[in-house]
PDB file of N, CA and C in Angstrom:
ATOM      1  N   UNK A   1     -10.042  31.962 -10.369  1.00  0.00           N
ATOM      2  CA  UNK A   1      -9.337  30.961  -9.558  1.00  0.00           C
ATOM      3  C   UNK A   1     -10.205  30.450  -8.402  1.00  0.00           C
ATOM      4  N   UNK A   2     -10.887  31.230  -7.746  1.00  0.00           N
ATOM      5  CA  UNK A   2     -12.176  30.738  -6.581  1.00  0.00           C
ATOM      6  C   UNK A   2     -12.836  29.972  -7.120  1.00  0.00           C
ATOM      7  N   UNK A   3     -13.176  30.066  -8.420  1.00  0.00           N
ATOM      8  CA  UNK A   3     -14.341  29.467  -9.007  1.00  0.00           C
ATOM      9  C   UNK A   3     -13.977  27.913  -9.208  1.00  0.00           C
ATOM     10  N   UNK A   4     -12.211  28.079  -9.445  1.00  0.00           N
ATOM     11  CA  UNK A   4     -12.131  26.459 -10.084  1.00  0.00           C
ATOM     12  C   UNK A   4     -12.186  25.946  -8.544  1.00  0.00           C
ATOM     13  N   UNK A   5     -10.994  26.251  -7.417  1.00  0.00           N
ATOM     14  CA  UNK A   5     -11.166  26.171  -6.153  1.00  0.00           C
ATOM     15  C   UNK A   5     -12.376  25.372  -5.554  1.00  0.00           C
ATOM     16  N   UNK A   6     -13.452  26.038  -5.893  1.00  0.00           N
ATOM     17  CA  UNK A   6     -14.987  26.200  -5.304  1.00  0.00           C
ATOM     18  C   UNK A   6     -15.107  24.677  -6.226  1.00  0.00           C
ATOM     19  N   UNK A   7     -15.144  24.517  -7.630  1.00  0.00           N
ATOM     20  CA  UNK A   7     -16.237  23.462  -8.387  1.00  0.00           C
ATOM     21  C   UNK A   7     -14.818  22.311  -8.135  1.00  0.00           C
ATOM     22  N   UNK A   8     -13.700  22.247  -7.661  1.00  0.00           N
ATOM     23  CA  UNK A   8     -13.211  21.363  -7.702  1.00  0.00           C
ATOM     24  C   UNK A   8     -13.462  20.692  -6.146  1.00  0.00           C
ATOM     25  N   UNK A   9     -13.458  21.491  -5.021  1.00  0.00           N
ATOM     26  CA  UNK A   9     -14.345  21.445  -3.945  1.00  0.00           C
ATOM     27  C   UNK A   9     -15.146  20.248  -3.787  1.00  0.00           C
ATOM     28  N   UNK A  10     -16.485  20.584  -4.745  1.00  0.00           N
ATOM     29  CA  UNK A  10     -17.939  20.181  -5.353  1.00  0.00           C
ATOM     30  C   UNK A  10     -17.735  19.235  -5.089  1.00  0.00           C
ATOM     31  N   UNK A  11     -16.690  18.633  -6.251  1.00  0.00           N
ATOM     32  CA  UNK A  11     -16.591  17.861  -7.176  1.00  0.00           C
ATOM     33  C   UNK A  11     -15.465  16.505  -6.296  1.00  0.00           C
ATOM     34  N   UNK A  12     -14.947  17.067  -5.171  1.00  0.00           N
ATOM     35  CA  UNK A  12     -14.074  16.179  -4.609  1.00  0.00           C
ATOM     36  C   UNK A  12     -15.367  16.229  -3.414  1.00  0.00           C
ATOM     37  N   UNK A  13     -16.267  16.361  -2.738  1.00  0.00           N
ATOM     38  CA  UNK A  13     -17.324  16.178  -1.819  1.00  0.00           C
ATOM     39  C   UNK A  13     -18.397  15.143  -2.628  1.00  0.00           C
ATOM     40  N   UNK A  14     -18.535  15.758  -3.787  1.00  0.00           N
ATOM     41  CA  UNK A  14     -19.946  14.591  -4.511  1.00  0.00           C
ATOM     42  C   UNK A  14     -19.242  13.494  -4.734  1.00  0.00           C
ATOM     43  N   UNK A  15     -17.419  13.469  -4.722  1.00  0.00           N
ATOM     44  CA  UNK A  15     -17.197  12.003  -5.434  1.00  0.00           C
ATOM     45  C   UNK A  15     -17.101  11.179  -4.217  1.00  0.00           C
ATOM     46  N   UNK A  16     -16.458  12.101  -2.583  1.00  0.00           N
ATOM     47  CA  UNK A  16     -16.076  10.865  -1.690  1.00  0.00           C
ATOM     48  C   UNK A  16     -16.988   9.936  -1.178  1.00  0.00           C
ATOM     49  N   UNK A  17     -18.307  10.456  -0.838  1.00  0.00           N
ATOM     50  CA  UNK A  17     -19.336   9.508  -0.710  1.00  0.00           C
ATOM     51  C   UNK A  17     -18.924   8.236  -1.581  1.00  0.00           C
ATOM     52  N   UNK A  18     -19.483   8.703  -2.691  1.00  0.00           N
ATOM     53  CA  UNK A  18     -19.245   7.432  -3.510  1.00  0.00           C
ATOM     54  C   UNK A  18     -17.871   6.611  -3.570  1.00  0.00           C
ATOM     55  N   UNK A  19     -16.816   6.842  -3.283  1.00  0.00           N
ATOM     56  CA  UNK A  19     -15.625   6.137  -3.308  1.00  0.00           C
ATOM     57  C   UNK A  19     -15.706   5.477  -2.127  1.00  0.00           C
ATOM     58  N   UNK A  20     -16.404   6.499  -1.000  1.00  0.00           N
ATOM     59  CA  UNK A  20     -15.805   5.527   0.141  1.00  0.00           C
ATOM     60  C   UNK A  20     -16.563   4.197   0.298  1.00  0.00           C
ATOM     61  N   UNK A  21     -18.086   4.457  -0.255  1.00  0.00           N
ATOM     62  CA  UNK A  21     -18.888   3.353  -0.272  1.00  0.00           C
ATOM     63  C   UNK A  21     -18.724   2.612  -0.985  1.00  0.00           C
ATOM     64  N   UNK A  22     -17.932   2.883  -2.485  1.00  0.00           N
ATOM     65  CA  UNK A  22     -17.095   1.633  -3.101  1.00  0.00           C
ATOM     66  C   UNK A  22     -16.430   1.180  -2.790  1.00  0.00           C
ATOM     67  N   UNK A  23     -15.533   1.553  -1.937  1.00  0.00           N
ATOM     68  CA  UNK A  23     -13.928   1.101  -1.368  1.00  0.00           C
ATOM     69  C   UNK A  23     -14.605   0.105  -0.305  1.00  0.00           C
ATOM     70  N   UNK A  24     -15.586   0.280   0.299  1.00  0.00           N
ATOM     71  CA  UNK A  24     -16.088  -0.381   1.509  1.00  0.00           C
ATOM     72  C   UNK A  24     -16.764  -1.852   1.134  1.00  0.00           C
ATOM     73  N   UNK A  25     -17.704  -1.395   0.128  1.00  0.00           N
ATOM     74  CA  UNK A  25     -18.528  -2.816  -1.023  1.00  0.00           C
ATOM     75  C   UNK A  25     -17.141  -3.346  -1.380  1.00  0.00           C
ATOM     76  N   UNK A  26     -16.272  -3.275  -1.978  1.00  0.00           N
ATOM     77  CA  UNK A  26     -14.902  -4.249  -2.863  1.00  0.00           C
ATOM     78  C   UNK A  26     -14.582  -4.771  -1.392  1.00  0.00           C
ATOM     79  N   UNK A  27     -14.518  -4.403  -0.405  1.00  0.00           N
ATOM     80  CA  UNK A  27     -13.793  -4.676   0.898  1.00  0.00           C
ATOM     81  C   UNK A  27     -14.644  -5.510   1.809  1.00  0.00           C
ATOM     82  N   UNK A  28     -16.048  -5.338   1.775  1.00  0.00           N
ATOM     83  CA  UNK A  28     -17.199  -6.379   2.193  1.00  0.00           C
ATOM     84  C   UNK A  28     -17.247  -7.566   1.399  1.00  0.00           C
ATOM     85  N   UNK A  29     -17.310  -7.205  -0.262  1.00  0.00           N
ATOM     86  CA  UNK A  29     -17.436  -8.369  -0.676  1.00  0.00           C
ATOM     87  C   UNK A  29     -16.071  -9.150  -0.965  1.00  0.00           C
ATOM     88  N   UNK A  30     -14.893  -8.549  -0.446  1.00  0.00           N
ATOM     89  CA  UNK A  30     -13.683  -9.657  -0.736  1.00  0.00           C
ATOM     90  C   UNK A  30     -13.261 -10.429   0.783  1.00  0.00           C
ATOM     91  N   UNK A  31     -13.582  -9.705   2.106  1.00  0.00           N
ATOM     92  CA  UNK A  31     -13.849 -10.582   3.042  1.00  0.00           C
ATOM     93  C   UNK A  31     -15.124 -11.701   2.945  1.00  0.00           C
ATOM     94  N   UNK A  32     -16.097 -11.528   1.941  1.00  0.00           N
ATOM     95  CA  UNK A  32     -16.979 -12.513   2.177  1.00  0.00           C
ATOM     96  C   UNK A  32     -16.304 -13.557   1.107  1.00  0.00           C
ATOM     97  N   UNK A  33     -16.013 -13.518   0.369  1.00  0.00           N
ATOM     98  CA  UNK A  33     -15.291 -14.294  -0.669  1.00  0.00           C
ATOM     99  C   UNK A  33     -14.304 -15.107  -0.710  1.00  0.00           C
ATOM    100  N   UNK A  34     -13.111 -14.606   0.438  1.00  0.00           N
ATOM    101  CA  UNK A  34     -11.671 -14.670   0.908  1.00  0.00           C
ATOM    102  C   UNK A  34     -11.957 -16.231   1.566  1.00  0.00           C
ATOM    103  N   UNK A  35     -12.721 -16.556   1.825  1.00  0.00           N
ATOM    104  CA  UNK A  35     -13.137 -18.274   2.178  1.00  0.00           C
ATOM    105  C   UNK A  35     -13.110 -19.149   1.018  1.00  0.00           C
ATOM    106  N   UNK A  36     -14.773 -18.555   0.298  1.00  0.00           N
ATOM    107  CA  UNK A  36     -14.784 -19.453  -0.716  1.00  0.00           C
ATOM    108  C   UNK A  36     -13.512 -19.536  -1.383  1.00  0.00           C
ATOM    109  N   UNK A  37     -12.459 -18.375  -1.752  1.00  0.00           N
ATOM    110  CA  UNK A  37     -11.445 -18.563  -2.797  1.00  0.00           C
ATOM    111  C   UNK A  37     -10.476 -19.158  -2.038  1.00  0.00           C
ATOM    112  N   UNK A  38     -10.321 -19.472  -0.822  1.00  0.00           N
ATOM    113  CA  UNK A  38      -9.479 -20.280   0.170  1.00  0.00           C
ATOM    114  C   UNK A  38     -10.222 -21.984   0.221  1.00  0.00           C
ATOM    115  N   UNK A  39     -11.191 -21.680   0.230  1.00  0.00           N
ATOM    116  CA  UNK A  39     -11.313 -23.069  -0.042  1.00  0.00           C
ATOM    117  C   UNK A  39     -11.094 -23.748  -1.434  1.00  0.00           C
ATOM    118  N   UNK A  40     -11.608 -23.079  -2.645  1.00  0.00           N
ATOM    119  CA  UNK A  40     -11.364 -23.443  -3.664  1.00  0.00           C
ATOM    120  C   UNK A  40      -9.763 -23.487  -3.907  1.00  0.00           C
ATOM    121  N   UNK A  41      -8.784 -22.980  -3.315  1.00  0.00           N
ATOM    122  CA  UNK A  41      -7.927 -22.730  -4.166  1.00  0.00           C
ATOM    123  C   UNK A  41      -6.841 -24.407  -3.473  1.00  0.00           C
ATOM    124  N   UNK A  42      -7.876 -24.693  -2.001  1.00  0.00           N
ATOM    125  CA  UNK A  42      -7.524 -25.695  -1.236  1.00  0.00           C
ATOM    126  C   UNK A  42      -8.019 -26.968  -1.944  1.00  0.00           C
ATOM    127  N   UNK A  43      -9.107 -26.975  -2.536  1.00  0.00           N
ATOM    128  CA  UNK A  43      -9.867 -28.180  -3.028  1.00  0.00           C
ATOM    129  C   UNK A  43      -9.262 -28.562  -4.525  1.00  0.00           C
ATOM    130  N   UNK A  44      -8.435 -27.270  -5.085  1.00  0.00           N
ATOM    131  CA  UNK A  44      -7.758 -27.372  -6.550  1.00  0.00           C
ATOM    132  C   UNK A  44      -6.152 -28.170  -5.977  1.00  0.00           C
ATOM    133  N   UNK A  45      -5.867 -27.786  -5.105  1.00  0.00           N
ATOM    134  CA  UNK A  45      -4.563 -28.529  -4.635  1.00  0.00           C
ATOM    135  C   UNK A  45      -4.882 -29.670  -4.214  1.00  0.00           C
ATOM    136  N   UNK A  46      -5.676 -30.088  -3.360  1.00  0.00           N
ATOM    137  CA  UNK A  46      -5.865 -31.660  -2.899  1.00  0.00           C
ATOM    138  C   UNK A  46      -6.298 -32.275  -3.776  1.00  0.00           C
ATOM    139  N   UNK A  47      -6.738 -31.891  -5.147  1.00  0.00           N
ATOM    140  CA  UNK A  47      -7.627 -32.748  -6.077  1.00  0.00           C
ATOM    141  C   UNK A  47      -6.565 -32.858  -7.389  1.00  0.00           C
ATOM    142  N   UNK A  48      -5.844 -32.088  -7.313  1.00  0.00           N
ATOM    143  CA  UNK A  48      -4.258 -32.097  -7.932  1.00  0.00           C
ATOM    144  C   UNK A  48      -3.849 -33.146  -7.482  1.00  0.00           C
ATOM    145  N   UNK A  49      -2.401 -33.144  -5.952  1.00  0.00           N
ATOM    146  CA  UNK A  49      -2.588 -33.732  -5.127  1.00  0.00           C
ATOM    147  C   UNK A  49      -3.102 -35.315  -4.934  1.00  0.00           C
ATOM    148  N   UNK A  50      -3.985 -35.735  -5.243  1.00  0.00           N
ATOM    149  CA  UNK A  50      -4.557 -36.628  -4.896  1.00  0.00           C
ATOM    150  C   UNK A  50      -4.674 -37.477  -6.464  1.00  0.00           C
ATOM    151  N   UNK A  51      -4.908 -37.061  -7.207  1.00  0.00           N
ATOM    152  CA  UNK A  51      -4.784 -37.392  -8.932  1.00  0.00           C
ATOM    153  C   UNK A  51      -3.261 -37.766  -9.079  1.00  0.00           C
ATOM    154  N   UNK A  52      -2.185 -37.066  -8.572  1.00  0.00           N
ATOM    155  CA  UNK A  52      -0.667 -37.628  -9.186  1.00  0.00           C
ATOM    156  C   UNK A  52      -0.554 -38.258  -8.274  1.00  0.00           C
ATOM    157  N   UNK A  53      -0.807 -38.726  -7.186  1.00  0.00           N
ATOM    158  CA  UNK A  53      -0.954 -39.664  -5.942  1.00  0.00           C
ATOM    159  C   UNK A  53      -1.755 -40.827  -6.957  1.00  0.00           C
ATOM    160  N   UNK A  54      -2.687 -40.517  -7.117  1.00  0.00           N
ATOM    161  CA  UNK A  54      -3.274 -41.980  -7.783  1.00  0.00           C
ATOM    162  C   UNK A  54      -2.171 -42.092  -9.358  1.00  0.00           C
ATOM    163  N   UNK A  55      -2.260 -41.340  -9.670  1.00  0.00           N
ATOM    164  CA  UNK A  55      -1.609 -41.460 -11.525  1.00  0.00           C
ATOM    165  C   UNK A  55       0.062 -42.066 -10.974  1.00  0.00           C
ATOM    166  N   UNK A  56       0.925 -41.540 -10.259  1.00  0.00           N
ATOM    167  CA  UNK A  56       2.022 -42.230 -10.018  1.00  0.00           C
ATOM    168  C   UNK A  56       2.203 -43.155  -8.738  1.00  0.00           C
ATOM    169  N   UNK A  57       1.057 -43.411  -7.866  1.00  0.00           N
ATOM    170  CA  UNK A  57       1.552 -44.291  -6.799  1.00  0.00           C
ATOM    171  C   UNK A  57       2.425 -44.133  -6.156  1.00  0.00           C
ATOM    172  N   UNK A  58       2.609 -42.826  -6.052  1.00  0.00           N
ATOM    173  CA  UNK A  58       3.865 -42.741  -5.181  1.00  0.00           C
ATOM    174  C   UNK A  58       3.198 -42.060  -3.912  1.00  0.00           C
ATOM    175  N   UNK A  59       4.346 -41.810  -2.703  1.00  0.00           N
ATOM    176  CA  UNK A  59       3.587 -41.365  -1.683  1.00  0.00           C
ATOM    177  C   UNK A  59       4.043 -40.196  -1.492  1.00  0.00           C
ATOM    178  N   UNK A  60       3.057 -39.231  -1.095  1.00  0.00           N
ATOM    179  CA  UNK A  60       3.183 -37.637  -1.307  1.00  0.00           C
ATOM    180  C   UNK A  60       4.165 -37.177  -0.278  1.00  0.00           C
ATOM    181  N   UNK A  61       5.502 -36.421  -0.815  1.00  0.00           N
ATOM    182  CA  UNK A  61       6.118 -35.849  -0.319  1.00  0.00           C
ATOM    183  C   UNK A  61       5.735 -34.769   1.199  1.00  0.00           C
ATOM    184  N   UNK A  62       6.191 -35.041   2.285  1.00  0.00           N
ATOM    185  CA  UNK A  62       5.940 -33.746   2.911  1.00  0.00           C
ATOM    186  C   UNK A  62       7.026 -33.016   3.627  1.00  0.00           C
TER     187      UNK A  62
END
């Protein structure tokens, strides 16, 4: 029973490094991203938007 204790130990010390520095990279690179996909998701609506504005001539609801 020490033994599993002990290698499960190990085995939860060799993994947190690595999780935490993954958890941190997914979390660096989705604040760097969180723009571009804010802008894109802004430039897919105004270009929507702006197409049934031209296709029906009508004037955009606000």
């Amino acid at each position: 029973m020490p033994f599993l204790f002990l290698a499960m130990r190990w085995i939860g010390s060799a993994i947190n490094p690595a999780a935490f520095s993954g958890i941190v990279t997914v979390f660096g690179v989705g604040t760097l991203l969180m723009p571009l996909a804010v802008g894109a998701v802004e430039g897919l609506v105004s270009n929507f938007l702006m197409s049934k504005h031209a296709v029906f001539s009508e004037r955009p609801k606000v």
